[in-house]
Every structure is written in structure tokens, then in C-alpha cells.
Short mmCIF file of C-alpha atoms in Angstrom, two decimals:
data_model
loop_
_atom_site.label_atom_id
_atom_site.label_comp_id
_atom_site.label_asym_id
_atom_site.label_seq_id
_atom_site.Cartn_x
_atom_site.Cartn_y
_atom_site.Cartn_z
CA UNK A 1 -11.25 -23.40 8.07
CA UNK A 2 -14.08 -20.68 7.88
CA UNK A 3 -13.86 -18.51 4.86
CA UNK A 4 -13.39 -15.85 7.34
CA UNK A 5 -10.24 -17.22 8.85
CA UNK A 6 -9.28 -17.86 5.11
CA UNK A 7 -9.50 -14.14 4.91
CA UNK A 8 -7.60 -13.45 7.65
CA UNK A 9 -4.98 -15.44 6.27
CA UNK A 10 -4.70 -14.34 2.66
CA UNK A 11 -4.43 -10.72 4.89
CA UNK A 12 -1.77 -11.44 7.49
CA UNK A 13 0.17 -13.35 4.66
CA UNK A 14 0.13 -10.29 2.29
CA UNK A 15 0.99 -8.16 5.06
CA UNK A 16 4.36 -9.85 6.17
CA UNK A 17 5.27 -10.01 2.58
CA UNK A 18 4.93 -6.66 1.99
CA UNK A 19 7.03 -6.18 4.86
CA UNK A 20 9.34 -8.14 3.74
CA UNK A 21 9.54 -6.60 0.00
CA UNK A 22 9.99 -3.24 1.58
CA UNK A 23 12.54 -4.17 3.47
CA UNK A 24 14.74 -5.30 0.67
CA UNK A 25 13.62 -2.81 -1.65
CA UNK A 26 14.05 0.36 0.24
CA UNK A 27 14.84 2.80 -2.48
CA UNK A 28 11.51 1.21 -5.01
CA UNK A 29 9.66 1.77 -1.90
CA UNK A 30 10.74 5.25 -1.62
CA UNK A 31 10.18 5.86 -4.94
CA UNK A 32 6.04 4.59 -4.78
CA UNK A 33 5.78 5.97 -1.49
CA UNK A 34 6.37 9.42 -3.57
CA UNK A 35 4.03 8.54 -6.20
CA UNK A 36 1.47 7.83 -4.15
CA UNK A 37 1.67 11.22 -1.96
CA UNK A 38 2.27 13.27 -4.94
CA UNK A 39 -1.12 11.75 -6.80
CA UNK A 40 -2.91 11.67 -3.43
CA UNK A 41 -1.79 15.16 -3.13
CA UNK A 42 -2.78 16.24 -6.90
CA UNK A 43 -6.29 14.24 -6.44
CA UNK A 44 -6.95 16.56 -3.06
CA UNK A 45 -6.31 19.65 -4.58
CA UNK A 46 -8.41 18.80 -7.78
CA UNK A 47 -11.60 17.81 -5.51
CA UNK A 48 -10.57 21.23 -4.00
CA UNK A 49 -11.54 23.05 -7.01
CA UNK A 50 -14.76 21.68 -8.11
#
């Protein structure tokens, strides 16, 4: 296997587990999804600014 199919791999692999993880944690998920917008949002707005 090519390190670049060893890539792909670790990739696809962390993708369906996140998947996965999401799907039984719905309300954590919620929760970082806000986190993320809201500092996403704050960052924006701060770059804004300057």
C-alpha cells in the first residue's frame, strides 16, 4: 500500500467514525457545532475591525 492510499485510509476511516459519533451523540454535537459558529463568528467580526 502507497502512503497515499494509506492516507486515504486514515481519511475515509476518520470520516465514518465521525459519522458515527455524531450520530449517537446528537445533543454534544449540537453543542460544538455552536461553539464552533459562535468563535468562527467572533474571529470574522474581529478580522473585521482591524
Amino acid at each position: 500500500m502507497t502512503t497515499e492510499e494509506k492516507k486515504e485510509k486514515r481519511k475515509t476511516y476518520l470520516r465514518e467514525y465521525l459519522r458515527e459519533w455524531r450520530k449517537k451523540n446528537p445533543e454534544r454535537n449540537a453543542e460544538i457545532q455552536a461553539n464552533y459558529w459562535k468563535r468562527r463568528l467572533e474571529k470574522q467580526a474581529r478580522a473585521g475591525e482591524g
